[in-house]
Short mmCIF file of C-alpha atoms in Angstrom, two decimals:
data_model
loop_
_atom_site.label_atom_id
_atom_site.label_comp_id
_atom_site.label_asym_id
_atom_site.label_seq_id
_atom_site.Cartn_x
_atom_site.Cartn_y
_atom_site.Cartn_z
CA MET E 212 63.75 -51.53 -30.82
CA SER E 213 61.05 -53.96 -31.95
CA VAL E 214 57.74 -52.79 -33.73
CA ALA E 215 55.93 -54.59 -30.85
CA PHE E 216 57.96 -52.66 -28.06
CA ARG E 217 57.43 -49.33 -29.87
CA PHE E 218 53.55 -50.17 -29.94
CA CYS E 219 53.51 -51.10 -26.24
CA THR E 220 55.24 -47.83 -25.30
CA ILE E 221 52.73 -45.71 -27.24
CA VAL E 222 49.83 -47.47 -25.77
CA CYS E 223 51.07 -47.52 -22.16
CA VAL E 224 52.09 -43.58 -22.37
CA CYS E 225 48.57 -42.86 -23.78
CA ALA E 226 46.91 -44.73 -20.95
CA SER E 227 49.04 -43.08 -18.34
CA LEU E 228 47.78 -39.64 -19.66
CA ILE E 229 44.22 -40.62 -19.80
CA VAL E 230 44.52 -41.80 -16.14
CA SER E 231 46.18 -38.79 -15.17
CA ALA E 232 43.75 -36.60 -16.72
CA SER E 233 40.74 -38.22 -15.29
CA ALA E 234 42.43 -38.22 -11.83
CA ALA E 235 43.40 -34.66 -12.02
CA PRO E 236 40.75 -32.37 -9.91
CA LYS E 237 38.20 -30.50 -12.35
CA ALA E 238 39.04 -26.82 -12.65
CA GLU E 239 36.02 -24.79 -11.02
CA MET E 240 34.03 -22.73 -13.48
CA PRO E 241 34.15 -19.10 -12.49
CA THR E 242 31.10 -17.82 -10.73
CA PRO E 243 29.08 -15.39 -12.87
CA ALA E 244 29.43 -11.92 -11.57
CA ARG E 245 26.15 -10.34 -9.75
CA PRO E 246 24.21 -8.27 -12.19
CA GLN E 247 24.47 -4.54 -11.80
CA TYR E 248 20.80 -3.50 -10.64
CA VAL E 249 19.79 0.12 -11.62
CA ILE E 250 16.32 1.19 -9.84
CA ILE E 251 14.74 4.20 -11.56
CA SER E 252 11.55 5.87 -9.95
CA PHE E 253 9.23 8.77 -10.65
CA ASP E 254 7.57 10.80 -7.91
CA GLY E 255 4.08 12.30 -8.32
CA ALA E 256 3.43 10.54 -11.74
CA HIS E 257 1.25 13.51 -13.01
CA ASP E 258 2.06 14.80 -16.49
CA LEU E 259 0.54 12.59 -19.05
CA ALA E 260 3.16 13.45 -21.73
CA GLN E 261 5.86 12.19 -19.32
CA TRP E 262 3.74 9.03 -18.53
CA GLN E 263 4.08 8.17 -22.41
CA ARG E 264 7.70 9.43 -22.66
CA SER E 265 8.77 7.02 -19.59
CA ARG E 266 6.82 4.03 -21.09
CA ASN E 267 8.45 4.66 -24.33
CA LEU E 268 11.91 4.65 -22.62
CA ALA E 269 11.00 1.51 -20.99
CA ALA E 270 10.06 -0.07 -24.24
CA ARG E 271 13.39 0.98 -25.96
CA THR E 272 15.77 -0.18 -23.12
CA GLY E 273 13.90 -3.18 -21.31
CA ALA E 274 13.79 -1.30 -18.15
CA SER E 275 10.96 -1.55 -15.80
CA PHE E 276 10.26 1.70 -13.37
CA THR E 277 8.42 2.45 -10.28
CA TYR E 278 5.96 5.14 -10.24
CA PHE E 279 5.22 6.93 -6.85
CA LEU E 280 1.67 8.06 -7.35
CA SER E 281 0.20 11.05 -5.68
CA CYS E 282 -3.50 10.22 -5.45
CA VAL E 283 -4.57 13.90 -5.68
CA PHE E 284 -4.06 13.71 -9.40
CA LEU E 285 -7.04 11.34 -9.44
CA LEU E 286 -9.29 13.93 -8.02
CA THR E 287 -10.66 17.27 -9.80
CA ARG E 288 -11.51 20.41 -8.20
CA GLU E 289 -14.95 19.21 -8.16
CA THR E 290 -14.18 16.00 -6.40
CA ARG E 291 -11.14 17.10 -4.37
CA ASN E 292 -13.30 17.20 -1.11
CA VAL E 293 -13.16 13.48 -1.09
CA TYR E 294 -9.54 13.90 0.26
CA ARG E 295 -8.57 15.33 3.76
CA ALA E 296 -5.18 15.41 4.61
CA PRO E 297 -4.16 14.98 8.38
CA GLY E 298 -4.67 18.34 10.21
CA LYS E 299 -6.00 20.04 7.05
CA SER E 300 -9.48 20.89 5.77
CA ALA E 301 -11.15 18.73 3.07
CA GLY E 302 -9.90 19.34 -0.55
CA ARG E 303 -6.27 20.92 0.28
CA SER E 304 -3.26 19.91 -1.57
CA ASN E 305 0.21 21.01 -1.80
CA VAL E 306 0.47 20.05 -5.46
CA GLY E 307 -2.98 20.85 -6.93
CA PHE E 308 -5.55 18.31 -8.41
CA ALA E 309 -6.48 17.26 -11.98
CA GLN E 310 -7.86 19.70 -14.26
CA SER E 311 -10.75 17.78 -15.71
CA LYS E 312 -12.46 14.30 -15.47
CA LYS E 313 -10.90 13.68 -18.95
CA GLU E 314 -7.29 14.07 -17.50
CA VAL E 315 -8.26 11.89 -14.69
CA GLY E 316 -9.43 9.25 -17.00
CA ASP E 317 -6.35 9.62 -19.27
CA ARG E 318 -4.02 9.25 -16.11
CA LEU E 319 -6.00 6.01 -14.98
CA ALA E 320 -5.36 4.68 -18.46
CA GLN E 321 -1.83 5.20 -18.16
CA ILE E 322 -1.36 3.70 -14.84
CA TRP E 323 -3.36 0.53 -16.09
CA LEU E 324 -1.02 0.43 -19.11
CA ALA E 325 2.04 0.77 -17.07
CA HIS E 326 0.78 -1.93 -14.67
CA ALA E 327 0.12 -4.15 -17.42
CA GLU E 328 3.63 -3.73 -18.78
CA GLY E 329 5.17 -4.82 -15.61
CA HIS E 330 5.92 -1.56 -13.91
CA ASP E 331 5.68 -1.09 -10.03
CA ILE E 332 2.75 1.55 -9.09
CA ALA E 333 3.62 2.74 -5.56
CA SER E 334 2.23 5.32 -3.33
CA HIS E 335 3.58 8.83 -2.77
CA GLY E 336 0.66 9.70 -0.46
CA CYS E 337 -1.93 12.02 -1.63
CA GLY E 338 -1.56 15.73 -1.19
CA HIS E 339 2.37 15.91 -0.91
CA PHE E 340 2.28 17.53 2.63
CA ASP E 341 5.49 17.37 4.85
CA GLY E 342 4.53 14.61 7.41
CA LYS E 343 7.79 14.43 9.50
CA ASP E 344 5.68 15.51 12.51
CA TRP E 345 2.76 13.41 11.80
CA SER E 346 1.50 10.79 14.34
CA ARG E 347 1.07 6.98 13.47
CA ALA E 348 -2.58 7.67 13.28
CA ASP E 349 -1.97 10.59 10.70
CA TRP E 350 -0.06 8.56 8.41
CA ARG E 351 -2.45 5.68 8.49
CA SER E 352 -5.20 7.91 7.72
CA GLU E 353 -3.15 9.18 4.64
CA PHE E 354 -2.62 5.69 3.70
CA ARG E 355 -6.37 5.07 3.79
CA SER E 356 -7.15 7.98 1.67
CA PHE E 357 -4.70 6.86 -1.07
CA ALA E 358 -6.11 3.46 -1.04
CA ALA E 359 -9.69 4.53 -1.16
CA ILE E 360 -9.21 7.13 -3.91
CA LEU E 361 -7.05 4.74 -6.03
CA ARG E 362 -9.64 1.82 -5.70
CA ASP E 363 -12.73 4.04 -6.31
CA ALA E 364 -11.23 6.67 -8.75
CA TYR E 365 -13.61 5.54 -11.51
CA ASN E 366 -16.52 5.93 -9.44
CA ILE E 367 -15.68 9.10 -7.63
CA ASN E 368 -15.16 10.83 -10.91
CA GLU E 369 -17.92 9.10 -12.77
CA ILE E 370 -15.77 7.70 -15.30
CA ALA E 371 -16.90 4.63 -17.35
CA GLY E 372 -14.90 1.76 -18.41
CA GLU E 373 -13.12 0.57 -15.33
CA PRO E 374 -10.82 -2.19 -16.28
CA GLN E 375 -11.51 -5.83 -15.09
CA GLY E 376 -9.06 -6.32 -12.16
CA TRP E 377 -8.56 -2.64 -11.31
CA LYS E 378 -9.69 -3.05 -7.77
CA GLN E 379 -7.76 -6.25 -7.20
CA PHE E 380 -4.68 -4.37 -8.58
CA SER E 381 -5.40 -1.28 -6.22
CA GLU E 382 -6.06 -3.24 -3.17
CA ASN E 383 -3.30 -5.91 -3.38
CA GLU E 384 -0.50 -4.71 -5.51
CA ILE E 385 0.67 -1.15 -4.01
CA ILE E 386 3.40 -2.50 -1.71
CA GLY E 387 5.94 0.53 -1.90
CA PHE E 388 6.01 4.08 -0.58
CA ARG E 389 8.23 7.10 -0.90
CA ALA E 390 7.46 10.14 1.43
CA PRO E 391 7.07 13.63 -0.06
CA TYR E 392 10.15 15.76 0.52
CA LEU E 393 11.72 12.48 1.69
CA ALA E 394 10.47 13.40 5.24
CA THR E 395 10.29 10.52 7.53
CA GLY E 396 10.09 9.44 10.98
CA LYS E 397 9.58 6.44 13.45
CA ALA E 398 5.65 7.05 13.11
CA LEU E 399 5.89 6.61 9.32
CA PHE E 400 7.84 3.45 9.37
CA THR E 401 5.42 1.92 11.99
CA ALA E 402 2.36 3.04 9.99
CA LEU E 403 3.87 1.65 6.97
CA ALA E 404 4.38 -1.86 8.38
CA GLU E 405 0.91 -1.85 9.94
CA SER E 406 -0.67 -0.75 6.68
CA GLY E 407 0.74 -3.76 4.75
CA PHE E 408 3.41 -2.11 2.73
CA THR E 409 6.47 -4.15 1.97
CA TYR E 410 9.14 -1.32 1.12
CA ASP E 411 9.85 2.30 1.81
CA ALA E 412 12.05 4.35 -0.56
CA SER E 413 12.35 7.55 1.55
CA GLY E 414 15.91 7.30 2.89
CA VAL E 415 19.15 9.06 1.74
CA SER E 416 22.79 7.54 2.14
CA ARG E 417 26.15 9.00 1.67
CA GLY E 418 26.53 6.46 -1.52
CA PRO E 419 24.65 3.53 -2.82
CA ASN E 420 23.83 1.06 -0.10
CA GLU E 421 22.03 -2.26 0.07
CA PRO E 422 18.46 -2.08 1.35
CA GLU E 423 17.94 -2.60 4.80
CA SER E 424 15.17 -4.90 6.60
CA GLY E 425 13.51 -4.31 9.92
CA GLY E 426 10.42 -3.85 11.73
CA GLY E 427 8.33 -5.56 8.76
CA LEU E 428 9.70 -3.39 6.23
CA ILE E 429 12.45 -3.12 3.52
CA ARG E 430 13.97 0.32 3.37
CA PHE E 431 15.76 1.80 0.28
CA ALA E 432 17.76 5.03 0.25
CA LEU E 433 18.50 7.43 -2.69
CA PRO E 434 22.28 7.87 -2.77
CA GLN E 435 24.46 11.03 -2.81
CA ILE E 436 26.63 10.81 -5.87
CA ALA E 437 29.57 12.98 -6.75
CA GLU E 438 28.57 15.48 -9.57
CA GLY E 439 30.33 18.51 -11.14
CA PRO E 440 33.77 19.72 -11.68
CA LYS E 441 34.39 19.57 -8.01
CA GLU E 442 32.62 16.21 -7.52
CA ARG E 443 30.35 17.48 -4.58
CA ARG E 444 27.94 14.91 -3.45
CA VAL E 445 24.20 15.37 -4.38
CA ILE E 446 21.15 13.26 -3.97
CA ALA E 447 20.69 11.33 -7.16
CA MET E 448 17.43 12.95 -7.98
CA ASP E 449 16.63 15.58 -10.77
CA TYR E 450 15.20 18.08 -8.24
CA ASN E 451 18.38 18.09 -6.20
CA LEU E 452 20.42 18.50 -9.50
CA PHE E 453 18.24 21.38 -10.65
CA VAL E 454 18.71 23.13 -7.31
CA ARG E 455 22.43 22.55 -7.64
CA HIS E 456 22.67 23.84 -10.99
CA SER E 457 20.31 26.87 -11.03
CA GLY E 458 19.08 27.40 -7.50
CA GLY E 459 15.65 25.84 -8.33
CA LYS E 460 15.19 28.66 -11.04
CA GLU E 461 14.43 27.56 -14.65
CA ILE E 462 17.26 28.11 -17.03
CA ASP E 463 17.13 26.79 -20.39
CA ASP E 464 19.92 24.46 -20.89
CA THR E 465 21.81 26.16 -23.90
CA GLY E 466 24.83 24.19 -24.81
CA SER E 467 23.36 21.04 -22.76
CA ALA E 468 25.72 21.96 -19.74
CA PHE E 469 23.16 20.79 -17.13
CA GLU E 470 22.36 17.60 -19.18
CA ASP E 471 25.90 16.51 -19.58
CA ARG E 472 26.86 17.17 -16.07
CA ALA E 473 23.71 14.76 -14.92
CA TYR E 474 24.51 12.30 -17.29
CA GLY E 475 28.32 12.17 -16.11
CA ALA E 476 27.15 11.95 -12.65
CA PHE E 477 24.89 9.09 -13.21
CA LEU E 478 27.29 7.28 -15.36
CA ALA E 479 30.29 7.69 -12.95
CA ALA E 480 28.04 6.30 -10.15
CA PHE E 481 27.12 3.36 -12.34
CA ASP E 482 30.64 2.68 -13.29
CA GLU E 483 31.77 2.69 -9.84
CA GLN E 484 29.39 -0.05 -8.59
CA TYR E 485 29.69 -1.75 -11.99
CA ARG E 486 33.40 -2.22 -11.61
CA GLY E 487 33.13 -2.76 -7.95
CA SER E 488 30.80 -4.46 -5.51
CA ARG E 489 27.64 -3.78 -7.77
CA ILE E 490 25.47 -2.40 -5.13
CA PRO E 491 22.01 -1.42 -6.78
CA LEU E 492 22.19 2.20 -7.97
CA GLN E 493 18.92 4.28 -7.24
CA ILE E 494 17.93 7.37 -9.38
CA GLY E 495 15.06 9.49 -8.41
CA PHE E 496 12.99 11.71 -10.84
CA HIS E 497 9.83 13.62 -11.03
CA PHE E 498 7.28 14.10 -14.26
CA THR E 499 8.39 17.88 -14.18
CA LEU E 500 10.83 19.20 -16.92
CA MET E 501 13.39 21.19 -15.09
CA ASN E 502 15.89 23.41 -16.91
CA GLY E 503 14.36 22.98 -20.25
CA GLY E 504 14.06 19.06 -19.74
CA ALA E 505 17.79 18.65 -19.21
CA TYR E 506 17.71 15.94 -16.77
CA TRP E 507 15.11 13.93 -18.72
CA ARG E 508 17.56 13.95 -21.61
CA ALA E 509 20.39 13.01 -19.41
CA LEU E 510 18.27 10.10 -18.03
CA GLU E 511 17.32 8.84 -21.54
CA ARG E 512 20.91 8.86 -22.47
CA PHE E 513 21.86 7.04 -19.36
CA ALA E 514 19.28 4.30 -19.75
CA GLY E 515 19.99 3.94 -23.41
CA ASP E 516 23.65 3.21 -22.53
CA VAL E 517 23.36 0.98 -19.45
CA CYS E 518 20.08 -0.62 -19.57
CA THR E 519 20.64 -2.68 -22.64
CA ARG E 520 23.86 -4.36 -21.53
CA ALA E 521 23.28 -7.95 -20.74
CA ASP E 522 24.74 -7.95 -17.16
CA VAL E 523 22.66 -4.85 -16.19
CA LYS E 524 19.20 -4.96 -14.94
CA CYS E 525 17.17 -1.83 -14.73
CA VAL E 526 14.33 -2.76 -12.66
CA SER E 527 11.40 -1.44 -10.42
CA TYR E 528 11.82 -1.67 -6.66
CA LYS E 529 9.04 -4.31 -6.76
CA GLU E 530 11.05 -6.46 -9.37
CA TYR E 531 14.16 -5.82 -7.61
CA LEU E 532 12.64 -7.47 -4.33
CA ALA E 533 11.24 -10.26 -6.32
CA SER E 534 14.72 -11.15 -7.64
CA GLN E 535 16.17 -11.05 -4.28
CA ARG E 536 13.32 -12.37 -1.99
CA PRO E 537 10.47 -13.48 -3.81
CA ALA E 538 8.25 -13.61 -0.81
CA GLN E 539 8.83 -10.07 0.08
CA ALA E 540 7.51 -8.82 -3.06
CA ALA E 541 4.21 -11.15 -2.94
CA GLY E 542 1.00 -11.06 -0.77
CA ALA E 543 1.33 -7.62 0.77
CA GLY E 544 -0.94 -4.74 -0.17
CA LEU E 545 -2.33 -1.71 1.41
CA GLY E 546 -4.52 -2.04 4.60
CA GLY E 547 -6.30 0.43 6.86
#
């Protein structure tokens, strides 16, 4: 075989391979998996130490939280008559009031810091009353009280140093609500939509569910998750674990049994979604330490384990809505 023939053969074969490669269909790149969202929230937003502790947790893990504020904690016994719950005399509350003007000022500072750090400040109403039988007018009255007390908290309590932008924040950026006792009804949802709220987080579902929309409102539900040796379902909330573990009576968590059970339940519920369809996992907490702080320690372990992962986003309700439907999280605030 001549040198020229061998050269031609090599060139032709290479050219054929190049043509074949260019003609072959390009393999599609795999679509990145949906991030696993975790939404952690706190009801009441009362205790000052827990404000700082939660913000520290967020700073360590990159999480953002929702704080469902009860507005009676922005009033003292001296200013409590500013609030009148539906069907109650002025100055009544199921959860008390702040103990001093200084306490109110310190709490206002924590709210403003949390807001500046990107957390979601939302409404838990004011006096923590069971409103399942309230009318639409009752709920709207409660929402007006919350809006006015948050907006005017510095003036009501004669506290100096209101931050620039406080009123704009209070009037336009409170877009979410969770009902005390998770007690809801048709009148509530109608009043929420009429009052300019974007979302409600008062529901309960058997397991993690996607939020539902309707009637001008996005509705979230805390899931019931498997817990304990028998994997019986319980609402993913610290208070419900407290009742499950100790009948609602304070017991020091010697040996971390309650902490470990709560952590295990949170992690198992997370893993089920993380390895499956990645429905957002919601967990609710309070600023009260129950059973020696077992559930807060479990939360801190859980957030430290999962919120730092590249494909996990621990976000507030507002941030979740902004990531899914930017228009849903903007331009809505409290109204009357």
